[in-house]
Short mmCIF file of N, CA and C in Angstrom, two decimals:
data_model
loop_
_atom_site.label_atom_id
_atom_site.label_comp_id
_atom_site.label_asym_id
_atom_site.label_seq_id
_atom_site.Cartn_x
_atom_site.Cartn_y
_atom_site.Cartn_z
N MET A 8 91.25 103.78 134.18
CA MET A 8 89.89 103.54 133.13
C MET A 8 88.88 102.38 133.94
N ASN A 9 87.53 102.64 134.15
CA ASN A 9 86.97 101.45 135.06
C ASN A 9 86.03 100.69 133.97
N ASP A 10 85.65 99.49 134.33
CA ASP A 10 84.92 98.48 133.66
C ASP A 10 84.05 99.33 132.42
N SER A 11 83.22 99.98 132.98
CA SER A 11 82.11 100.39 131.92
C SER A 11 82.75 101.58 130.43
N GLN A 12 84.11 101.86 131.09
CA GLN A 12 84.52 103.00 129.99
C GLN A 12 85.47 102.02 129.20
N ARG A 13 86.12 100.80 129.81
CA ARG A 13 86.64 100.15 129.06
C ARG A 13 85.87 99.19 127.96
N HIS A 14 85.02 98.67 128.49
CA HIS A 14 83.78 97.78 127.82
C HIS A 14 82.97 98.74 126.73
N SER A 15 82.93 99.94 126.88
CA SER A 15 82.46 100.96 125.84
C SER A 15 83.26 100.85 124.70
N VAL A 16 84.84 100.86 125.22
CA VAL A 16 86.02 101.21 123.98
C VAL A 16 85.90 100.29 123.29
N TRP A 17 85.98 98.93 123.90
CA TRP A 17 86.01 97.48 123.42
C TRP A 17 85.03 97.61 122.34
N THR A 18 83.75 97.69 122.64
CA THR A 18 82.55 97.91 121.78
C THR A 18 82.88 99.06 120.52
N ALA A 19 83.22 99.85 120.77
CA ALA A 19 83.52 100.85 119.39
C ALA A 19 84.77 100.49 118.54
N ALA A 20 85.42 99.59 119.35
CA ALA A 20 86.97 99.09 118.32
C ALA A 20 86.27 98.00 117.82
N GLY A 21 85.41 97.12 118.23
CA GLY A 21 84.67 95.80 117.74
C GLY A 21 84.08 96.07 116.63
N TRP A 22 83.20 97.32 116.79
CA TRP A 22 82.42 98.11 115.33
C TRP A 22 83.31 98.45 114.28
N LEU A 23 84.06 99.31 114.84
CA LEU A 23 85.68 99.52 113.99
C LEU A 23 85.83 98.34 113.12
N GLU A 24 86.48 97.40 113.81
CA GLU A 24 86.87 96.39 112.95
C GLU A 24 85.87 95.46 112.02
N ILE A 25 84.69 95.47 112.70
CA ILE A 25 83.55 94.93 111.52
C ILE A 25 83.44 95.90 110.42
N VAL A 26 83.32 96.54 110.67
CA VAL A 26 83.51 97.59 109.64
C VAL A 26 84.25 97.72 108.14
N PHE A 27 85.72 97.59 108.95
CA PHE A 27 87.04 97.60 108.40
C PHE A 27 87.05 96.31 107.62
N GLY A 28 86.64 95.23 108.44
CA GLY A 28 86.41 93.87 107.82
C GLY A 28 85.60 93.68 106.50
N VAL A 29 84.73 94.07 106.92
CA VAL A 29 83.81 94.07 105.74
C VAL A 29 83.94 95.00 104.43
N ILE A 30 84.80 95.85 104.75
CA ILE A 30 84.73 96.92 103.38
C ILE A 30 86.30 96.20 102.93
N GLY A 31 87.19 95.62 103.56
CA GLY A 31 87.91 94.77 103.22
C GLY A 31 87.63 93.62 102.13
N ILE A 32 86.26 92.77 102.84
CA ILE A 32 85.97 91.95 102.33
C ILE A 32 85.60 92.15 100.95
N LEU A 33 84.87 93.13 100.79
CA LEU A 33 84.49 93.56 99.62
C LEU A 33 85.16 94.04 98.88
N TYR A 34 86.19 94.96 99.18
CA TYR A 34 87.56 95.68 98.28
C TYR A 34 88.44 94.04 97.77
N SER A 35 88.31 93.00 98.38
CA SER A 35 89.45 92.06 97.93
C SER A 35 88.26 91.15 96.60
N CYS A 36 87.05 91.12 97.14
CA CYS A 36 86.05 90.48 96.16
C CYS A 36 86.21 91.56 94.72
N VAL A 37 86.03 92.99 94.92
CA VAL A 37 86.08 93.82 93.63
C VAL A 37 87.54 93.20 92.70
N VAL A 38 88.81 93.20 93.50
CA VAL A 38 89.97 93.17 92.83
C VAL A 38 90.09 91.74 92.49
N VAL A 39 89.48 90.92 93.12
CA VAL A 39 89.18 89.25 92.45
C VAL A 39 88.45 89.38 91.05
N LEU A 40 87.57 90.17 91.35
CA LEU A 40 86.55 90.17 89.53
C LEU A 40 87.28 91.10 88.48
N PHE A 41 88.24 92.15 89.19
CA PHE A 41 89.20 92.80 87.84
C PHE A 41 90.23 92.01 87.46
N LEU A 42 90.90 91.02 88.55
CA LEU A 42 91.76 90.26 87.95
C LEU A 42 91.03 89.33 87.09
N LEU A 43 90.08 88.68 87.12
CA LEU A 43 89.61 87.66 86.58
C LEU A 43 89.18 88.28 85.26
N GLY A 44 88.73 89.46 85.39
CA GLY A 44 88.19 89.89 83.93
C GLY A 44 89.87 90.32 83.29
N ALA A 45 90.42 90.79 83.64
CA ALA A 45 91.58 91.05 83.15
C ALA A 45 92.50 89.92 82.31
N SER A 46 92.30 88.92 83.46
CA SER A 46 92.86 87.14 82.71
C SER A 46 92.35 86.70 81.81
N LEU A 47 90.87 87.30 81.71
CA LEU A 47 90.11 86.43 80.68
C LEU A 47 90.41 87.32 79.31
N GLU A 48 90.58 88.64 79.77
CA GLU A 48 90.60 89.30 78.13
C GLU A 48 92.17 89.17 77.61
N ASN A 49 93.10 88.81 78.64
CA ASN A 49 94.35 88.32 78.16
C ASN A 49 94.27 86.77 77.27
N MET A 50 93.06 86.29 77.50
CA MET A 50 93.31 84.89 77.34
C MET A 50 93.01 84.80 75.93
N LYS A 51 92.29 86.02 75.50
CA LYS A 51 91.98 86.17 73.81
C LYS A 51 93.06 86.05 73.15
N THR A 52 94.40 86.50 73.42
CA THR A 52 95.50 86.53 72.61
C THR A 52 96.52 85.47 73.66
N PRO A 53 96.68 84.54 73.07
CA PRO A 53 97.89 83.44 73.30
C PRO A 53 99.07 83.89 73.23
N SER A 54 99.58 83.99 74.40
CA SER A 54 101.38 84.39 74.53
C SER A 54 101.69 83.66 75.54
N PRO A 55 102.82 82.96 75.51
CA PRO A 55 103.35 82.22 76.56
C PRO A 55 104.13 83.29 77.66
N ILE A 56 103.99 82.50 78.63
CA ILE A 56 104.32 83.30 80.00
C ILE A 56 105.82 83.12 80.54
N GLY A 57 106.72 83.92 80.60
CA GLY A 57 107.97 84.12 80.57
C GLY A 57 108.24 83.89 82.10
N ALA A 58 109.36 83.21 82.32
CA ALA A 58 109.73 83.07 83.56
C ALA A 58 109.96 84.38 84.78
N SER A 59 109.99 85.76 84.03
CA SER A 59 110.06 86.93 84.51
C SER A 59 109.00 87.50 84.78
N GLU A 60 107.79 86.93 83.91
CA GLU A 60 106.34 87.37 84.38
C GLU A 60 105.94 86.38 85.19
N LEU A 61 105.93 85.31 85.90
CA LEU A 61 105.47 84.44 86.78
C LEU A 61 105.51 85.17 87.99
N LEU A 62 106.27 85.43 88.20
CA LEU A 62 106.50 86.10 89.63
C LEU A 62 105.35 87.00 90.19
N PRO A 63 105.52 88.03 89.34
CA PRO A 63 104.19 88.79 89.46
C PRO A 63 103.12 88.76 88.99
N ALA A 64 102.77 88.00 88.26
CA ALA A 64 101.38 86.92 87.99
C ALA A 64 100.91 86.41 89.43
N LEU A 65 101.60 85.71 90.04
CA LEU A 65 101.62 84.82 91.12
C LEU A 65 101.35 86.05 92.57
N PHE A 66 101.98 87.09 92.35
CA PHE A 66 102.23 87.96 93.40
C PHE A 66 100.38 88.66 93.14
N PHE A 67 100.13 89.10 92.11
CA PHE A 67 98.88 89.76 91.87
C PHE A 67 97.69 88.77 91.97
N ALA A 68 97.50 87.26 91.85
CA ALA A 68 97.21 86.05 92.17
C ALA A 68 96.53 85.99 93.78
N LEU A 69 97.81 86.36 94.40
CA LEU A 69 97.67 85.73 95.77
C LEU A 69 97.30 87.20 96.75
N LEU A 70 97.35 88.15 96.17
CA LEU A 70 97.18 89.53 96.57
C LEU A 70 95.57 89.61 97.08
N PRO A 71 94.78 89.35 96.60
CA PRO A 71 93.33 89.66 97.47
C PRO A 71 93.14 88.31 98.25
N ALA A 72 93.57 87.15 97.90
CA ALA A 72 93.57 86.00 99.22
C ALA A 72 94.32 86.62 100.57
N PHE A 73 95.59 87.36 100.34
CA PHE A 73 96.04 87.48 101.42
C PHE A 73 95.26 88.73 102.04
N TYR A 74 94.49 89.68 101.20
CA TYR A 74 94.13 90.70 101.67
C TYR A 74 92.49 90.31 102.34
N LEU A 75 91.89 89.32 101.66
CA LEU A 75 90.71 88.72 102.10
C LEU A 75 90.66 88.05 103.48
N SER A 76 92.19 87.19 103.84
CA SER A 76 92.13 86.60 105.16
C SER A 76 92.33 87.95 105.96
N ILE A 77 93.31 88.74 105.98
CA ILE A 77 93.35 89.76 106.64
C ILE A 77 92.16 90.51 107.04
N SER A 78 91.16 90.64 106.19
CA SER A 78 89.65 91.28 106.37
C SER A 78 89.06 90.46 107.24
N VAL A 79 88.89 89.06 106.89
CA VAL A 79 88.33 88.23 107.67
C VAL A 79 88.70 87.93 109.13
N LEU A 80 89.91 88.33 109.36
CA LEU A 80 90.80 88.36 110.80
C LEU A 80 90.05 89.41 111.56
N ALA A 81 89.94 90.67 110.73
CA ALA A 81 89.55 92.02 111.54
C ALA A 81 88.29 91.68 111.66
N PHE A 82 87.30 90.90 110.79
CA PHE A 82 85.77 90.88 110.69
C PHE A 82 85.44 90.08 112.23
N CYS A 83 86.40 89.17 112.37
CA CYS A 83 86.53 87.93 113.13
C CYS A 83 86.80 88.42 114.88
N ALA A 84 87.73 89.63 114.72
CA ALA A 84 87.93 90.11 115.76
C ALA A 84 87.12 90.88 116.25
N GLY A 85 86.77 91.82 115.59
CA GLY A 85 85.36 92.67 115.82
C GLY A 85 84.52 91.88 116.47
N LEU A 86 83.84 90.96 116.10
CA LEU A 86 82.75 90.23 116.26
C LEU A 86 83.11 89.45 117.84
N GLY A 87 84.06 88.93 117.81
CA GLY A 87 84.57 88.02 118.68
C GLY A 87 84.75 89.31 120.31
N LEU A 88 85.07 90.58 119.77
CA LEU A 88 85.42 91.55 120.59
C LEU A 88 84.07 92.34 121.51
N LEU A 89 82.97 92.14 120.35
CA LEU A 89 81.60 92.53 120.96
C LEU A 89 81.11 91.50 121.71
N ARG A 90 81.53 90.67 121.55
CA ARG A 90 80.73 89.22 122.49
C ARG A 90 81.43 88.42 123.57
N ARG A 91 82.45 89.40 123.40
CA ARG A 91 83.70 89.03 124.94
C ARG A 91 83.97 87.51 124.72
N ARG A 92 84.18 87.40 123.22
CA ARG A 92 84.73 85.84 123.61
C ARG A 92 86.13 85.77 123.53
N SER A 93 87.07 84.57 123.92
CA SER A 93 88.02 84.42 124.01
C SER A 93 88.92 84.62 122.52
N TYR A 94 88.04 83.87 121.26
CA TYR A 94 88.57 84.09 120.15
C TYR A 94 88.46 85.37 119.78
N GLY A 95 87.79 86.16 119.85
CA GLY A 95 87.88 87.97 119.55
C GLY A 95 89.26 88.40 120.70
N ARG A 96 89.09 88.20 121.43
CA ARG A 96 90.47 88.74 122.12
C ARG A 96 91.79 88.14 121.63
N ILE A 97 92.12 86.83 120.90
CA ILE A 97 93.03 86.29 120.31
C ILE A 97 93.04 86.85 118.93
N CYS A 98 91.98 87.12 118.24
CA CYS A 98 92.23 87.69 116.94
C CYS A 98 92.21 88.96 117.04
N THR A 99 91.70 89.97 117.88
CA THR A 99 92.40 91.50 118.04
C THR A 99 93.66 91.55 118.34
N LEU A 100 94.39 90.38 119.08
CA LEU A 100 96.04 90.39 119.40
C LEU A 100 96.74 90.16 118.17
N VAL A 101 96.13 89.37 117.27
CA VAL A 101 96.51 88.96 115.85
C VAL A 101 96.92 90.32 114.88
N PHE A 102 95.39 90.50 114.97
CA PHE A 102 95.43 91.78 114.03
C PHE A 102 95.81 92.84 114.50
N GLY A 103 95.97 93.16 115.60
CA GLY A 103 96.51 94.17 116.29
C GLY A 103 98.08 94.63 115.92
N ALA A 104 98.87 93.56 115.86
CA ALA A 104 99.94 92.89 115.83
C ALA A 104 100.16 93.12 114.52
N LEU A 105 99.61 92.59 113.52
CA LEU A 105 99.94 92.56 112.18
C LEU A 105 99.57 94.07 111.39
N ALA A 106 98.64 94.94 112.14
CA ALA A 106 98.38 96.28 111.84
C ALA A 106 99.57 97.00 112.00
N ILE A 107 100.08 96.94 113.26
CA ILE A 107 101.40 97.66 113.73
C ILE A 107 102.37 97.41 112.71
N ILE A 108 102.56 96.30 112.50
CA ILE A 108 103.73 96.15 111.81
C ILE A 108 103.67 96.78 110.26
N PHE A 109 102.44 96.45 109.83
CA PHE A 109 101.87 97.35 108.38
C PHE A 109 102.28 98.40 108.49
N ASN A 110 101.89 99.10 109.74
CA ASN A 110 101.82 100.70 109.35
C ASN A 110 103.31 101.38 110.00
N ALA A 111 104.38 100.27 110.56
CA ALA A 111 105.94 100.85 110.59
C ALA A 111 106.74 100.59 109.23
N PHE A 112 106.03 99.76 108.32
CA PHE A 112 106.56 99.26 107.38
C PHE A 112 105.99 100.43 106.37
N ASP A 113 104.82 100.32 106.26
CA ASP A 113 104.15 101.64 105.32
C ASP A 113 104.86 103.12 105.52
N THR A 114 105.21 103.32 107.05
CA THR A 114 105.81 104.71 107.42
C THR A 114 107.14 104.75 106.77
N PHE A 115 108.17 103.54 107.14
CA PHE A 115 109.57 103.46 106.59
C PHE A 115 109.50 103.94 104.98
N PHE A 116 108.56 102.88 104.29
CA PHE A 116 108.44 103.06 102.63
C PHE A 116 108.49 104.58 102.03
N LEU A 117 107.31 104.82 102.90
CA LEU A 117 106.90 106.52 102.63
C LEU A 117 107.88 107.47 102.52
N TRP A 118 108.53 107.49 103.82
CA TRP A 118 109.84 108.22 103.88
C TRP A 118 110.80 108.02 103.06
N GLN A 119 111.16 106.47 103.09
CA GLN A 119 111.98 106.16 101.56
C GLN A 119 112.13 106.54 100.34
N ASP A 120 110.86 106.63 100.22
CA ASP A 120 110.39 106.89 98.68
C ASP A 120 110.53 108.41 98.36
N PHE A 121 110.35 109.28 99.43
CA PHE A 121 110.62 110.59 99.70
C PHE A 121 111.93 110.78 99.50
N LEU A 122 112.70 110.36 100.45
CA LEU A 122 114.22 110.76 100.66
C LEU A 122 114.79 110.21 99.20
N VAL A 123 114.41 108.98 98.69
CA VAL A 123 115.20 108.39 97.62
C VAL A 123 114.81 109.45 96.25
N HIS A 124 113.82 110.33 96.12
CA HIS A 124 113.44 111.14 94.99
C HIS A 124 113.89 112.54 95.24
N VAL A 125 114.17 112.39 96.74
CA VAL A 125 115.39 113.88 96.75
C VAL A 125 116.74 113.73 96.70
N TRP A 126 117.16 112.41 96.96
CA TRP A 126 118.53 112.06 96.77
C TRP A 126 118.92 112.62 95.01
N GLN A 127 117.74 111.90 94.15
CA GLN A 127 117.81 111.75 92.68
C GLN A 127 117.76 113.29 92.33
N ALA A 128 116.95 113.79 92.94
CA ALA A 128 116.94 115.56 92.41
C ALA A 128 117.91 116.19 92.93
N TYR A 129 118.49 115.85 94.10
CA TYR A 129 119.83 116.62 94.34
C TYR A 129 120.95 116.01 93.56
N GLN A 130 121.51 114.85 93.20
CA GLN A 130 122.46 114.28 92.64
C GLN A 130 122.10 114.42 91.21
N LYS A 131 121.11 114.84 90.69
CA LYS A 131 120.66 114.81 89.41
C LYS A 131 121.17 113.62 88.41
N THR A 132 120.62 112.66 89.28
CA THR A 132 121.12 111.23 88.18
C THR A 132 120.08 110.86 87.44
N GLU A 133 118.68 111.17 87.77
CA GLU A 133 117.53 110.71 87.02
C GLU A 133 116.43 111.68 87.59
N LEU A 134 115.49 112.01 86.63
CA LEU A 134 114.52 112.53 87.35
C LEU A 134 113.46 112.18 87.74
N PRO A 135 112.89 112.18 89.00
CA PRO A 135 111.93 111.45 89.74
C PRO A 135 110.79 111.52 89.08
N ASN A 136 110.15 110.18 89.05
CA ASN A 136 108.67 110.04 88.00
C ASN A 136 107.42 110.19 89.30
N GLY A 137 106.48 110.64 88.60
CA GLY A 137 105.27 110.30 89.59
C GLY A 137 105.35 112.44 90.05
N PRO A 138 104.18 112.15 91.37
CA PRO A 138 104.19 113.37 91.92
C PRO A 138 105.46 114.27 92.27
N SER A 139 105.35 115.17 92.32
CA SER A 139 106.67 116.19 92.75
C SER A 139 106.87 116.05 94.33
N LEU A 140 108.36 116.61 94.57
CA LEU A 140 108.71 116.50 95.66
C LEU A 140 108.20 116.88 96.82
N ALA A 141 107.63 118.06 96.56
CA ALA A 141 106.64 118.81 97.53
C ALA A 141 105.29 118.09 97.75
N SER A 142 104.73 117.47 96.82
CA SER A 142 103.79 116.52 97.20
C SER A 142 103.73 115.26 98.21
N ARG A 143 104.97 114.89 97.71
CA ARG A 143 105.49 114.00 98.18
C ARG A 143 105.99 114.17 100.19
N PHE A 144 106.23 115.40 99.97
CA PHE A 144 106.62 115.85 101.39
C PHE A 144 105.24 115.88 102.06
N VAL A 145 104.17 116.40 101.48
CA VAL A 145 103.28 117.05 102.13
C VAL A 145 102.67 115.52 102.51
N GLU A 146 102.29 114.86 101.55
CA GLU A 146 101.60 113.11 101.85
C GLU A 146 102.43 112.54 102.69
N ALA A 147 104.25 112.48 102.97
CA ALA A 147 104.75 111.94 104.12
C ALA A 147 104.16 112.55 105.49
N LEU A 148 104.31 113.85 105.55
CA LEU A 148 103.81 114.72 106.72
C LEU A 148 102.64 114.60 107.08
N GLU A 149 101.58 114.16 106.07
CA GLU A 149 100.06 113.73 106.57
C GLU A 149 100.08 112.40 107.09
N LEU A 150 100.50 111.66 106.62
CA LEU A 150 100.33 109.97 106.47
C LEU A 150 100.96 109.63 108.07
N THR A 151 102.21 110.14 108.16
CA THR A 151 103.04 109.42 109.33
C THR A 151 102.27 109.68 110.60
N PRO A 152 101.87 111.25 110.92
CA PRO A 152 100.96 111.27 112.24
C PRO A 152 99.77 109.97 112.49
N ILE A 153 99.22 110.01 110.98
CA ILE A 153 97.74 108.99 111.30
C ILE A 153 98.46 107.91 111.63
N TYR A 154 99.36 107.39 110.80
CA TYR A 154 99.84 105.77 111.13
C TYR A 154 100.26 105.83 112.46
N LEU A 155 100.95 106.88 112.96
CA LEU A 155 101.42 106.83 114.44
C LEU A 155 100.87 106.56 115.19
N GLY A 156 99.37 107.34 115.37
CA GLY A 156 98.32 107.29 115.81
C GLY A 156 97.49 106.28 116.03
N CYS A 157 97.61 105.57 114.64
CA CYS A 157 96.58 104.01 114.73
C CYS A 157 97.54 103.17 115.04
N SER A 158 98.41 103.13 115.14
CA SER A 158 99.79 102.16 115.94
C SER A 158 99.61 102.23 117.32
N ILE A 159 99.59 103.40 117.99
CA ILE A 159 99.27 103.78 119.14
C ILE A 159 98.17 103.20 119.81
N GLY A 160 97.03 103.39 119.54
CA GLY A 160 95.69 103.51 119.36
C GLY A 160 95.46 101.58 119.49
N LEU A 161 96.18 100.94 118.45
CA LEU A 161 95.87 99.54 118.51
C LEU A 161 96.88 98.93 119.45
N ALA A 162 97.68 99.36 119.54
CA ALA A 162 99.02 98.85 120.90
C ALA A 162 98.23 99.41 122.41
N LEU A 163 97.35 100.40 122.71
CA LEU A 163 96.78 100.76 123.79
C LEU A 163 95.75 99.44 123.69
N LEU A 164 94.90 99.55 122.58
CA LEU A 164 93.59 98.06 122.64
C LEU A 164 94.32 96.82 123.00
N CYS A 165 95.36 96.64 122.11
CA CYS A 165 96.09 95.17 122.26
C CYS A 165 96.57 94.95 124.07
N ARG A 166 97.13 96.29 124.36
CA ARG A 166 97.68 95.69 125.75
C ARG A 166 96.25 95.81 126.63
N SER A 167 94.91 96.53 126.76
CA SER A 167 93.93 96.45 127.30
C SER A 167 93.72 94.90 127.44
N VAL A 168 93.21 94.33 125.99
CA VAL A 168 92.50 92.89 125.96
C VAL A 168 93.35 92.22 126.45
N TYR A 169 94.99 92.19 126.38
CA TYR A 169 95.60 91.61 126.80
C TYR A 169 95.54 91.67 128.22
N THR A 170 95.48 92.55 129.11
CA THR A 170 95.78 92.41 130.65
C THR A 170 94.40 92.41 131.12
N HIS A 171 93.38 92.14 130.41
CA HIS A 171 92.10 92.24 131.12
C HIS A 171 91.24 90.71 130.19
N ARG A 172 92.15 89.73 130.90
CA ARG A 172 91.46 88.60 130.28
C ARG A 172 90.33 87.82 130.82
N GLU A 173 90.21 88.41 131.75
CA GLU A 173 88.96 88.25 132.52
C GLU A 173 87.54 88.18 131.95
N SER A 174 87.75 89.26 131.11
CA SER A 174 86.78 89.91 130.10
C SER A 174 86.12 88.96 129.52
N PHE A 175 86.85 87.90 129.00
CA PHE A 175 86.65 87.23 127.70
C PHE A 175 86.27 85.85 128.24
N THR A 176 85.50 85.54 128.71
CA THR A 176 85.07 84.48 129.21
C THR A 176 83.59 83.95 128.85
N ARG A 177 82.85 84.41 128.46
CA ARG A 177 81.60 83.97 127.76
C ARG A 177 81.20 82.69 127.44
N ASP A 178 82.68 82.51 126.55
CA ASP A 178 82.06 81.15 125.63
C ASP A 178 82.97 79.68 126.68
N ARG A 179 83.41 80.26 127.76
CA ARG A 179 83.94 79.11 128.83
C ARG A 179 82.71 78.67 129.75
N PRO A 180 82.71 77.29 129.80
CA PRO A 180 81.73 76.99 130.70
C PRO A 180 82.09 77.43 132.17
N PRO A 181 81.16 77.79 133.48
CA PRO A 181 81.61 78.27 134.59
C PRO A 181 82.71 77.46 135.06
N HIS A 182 83.73 77.62 135.84
CA HIS A 182 84.69 76.51 136.61
C HIS A 182 84.18 76.20 138.10
N HIS A 183 83.72 75.09 138.28
CA HIS A 183 83.39 74.66 139.86
C HIS A 183 84.10 73.81 139.97
N PRO A 184 85.03 74.09 140.91
CA PRO A 184 86.00 73.69 142.03
C PRO A 184 85.29 72.07 142.36
N ILE A 185 86.20 70.98 142.43
CA ILE A 185 85.56 70.07 142.95
C ILE A 185 85.89 69.74 144.44
N PRO A 186 84.93 69.58 145.15
CA PRO A 186 85.03 69.97 146.54
C PRO A 186 85.87 68.66 147.28
#
């Protein structure tokens, strides 16, 4: 791949990261507003919080902050990738690694959920709740290639960004050797 093709791929990836970052930021703001509304509604009826309810409440309180941080990271990675800055390179590598790990876990748990329901239906220990086995199988078959393709694309992008360090020097002053 020559430099102009590489730079156009980096530009497209940068715009995609910016768009997904903005969507994630908006989504996390909506989730925060929803959780605030739900907590204000629950404040009308006082009830003590038990120890068993504390961990899920903490998880749901921290979930939007985690999602917001990942979205801001994606936005910064896209902006830095468009501007060919070294922070964009670093953010792209971090975001790519996190996204690949997320895709791997998501694929694993998608198939695990399907296979657990197959096992429960086979053993007739309990009836599976939720969608039918056929729809779970179709979902796993549809999403696995998408996650795999996304992970491969991110890995190739990260490899390209990592190996072409010299393209991300716009924020550094020019180096003049001392005579």
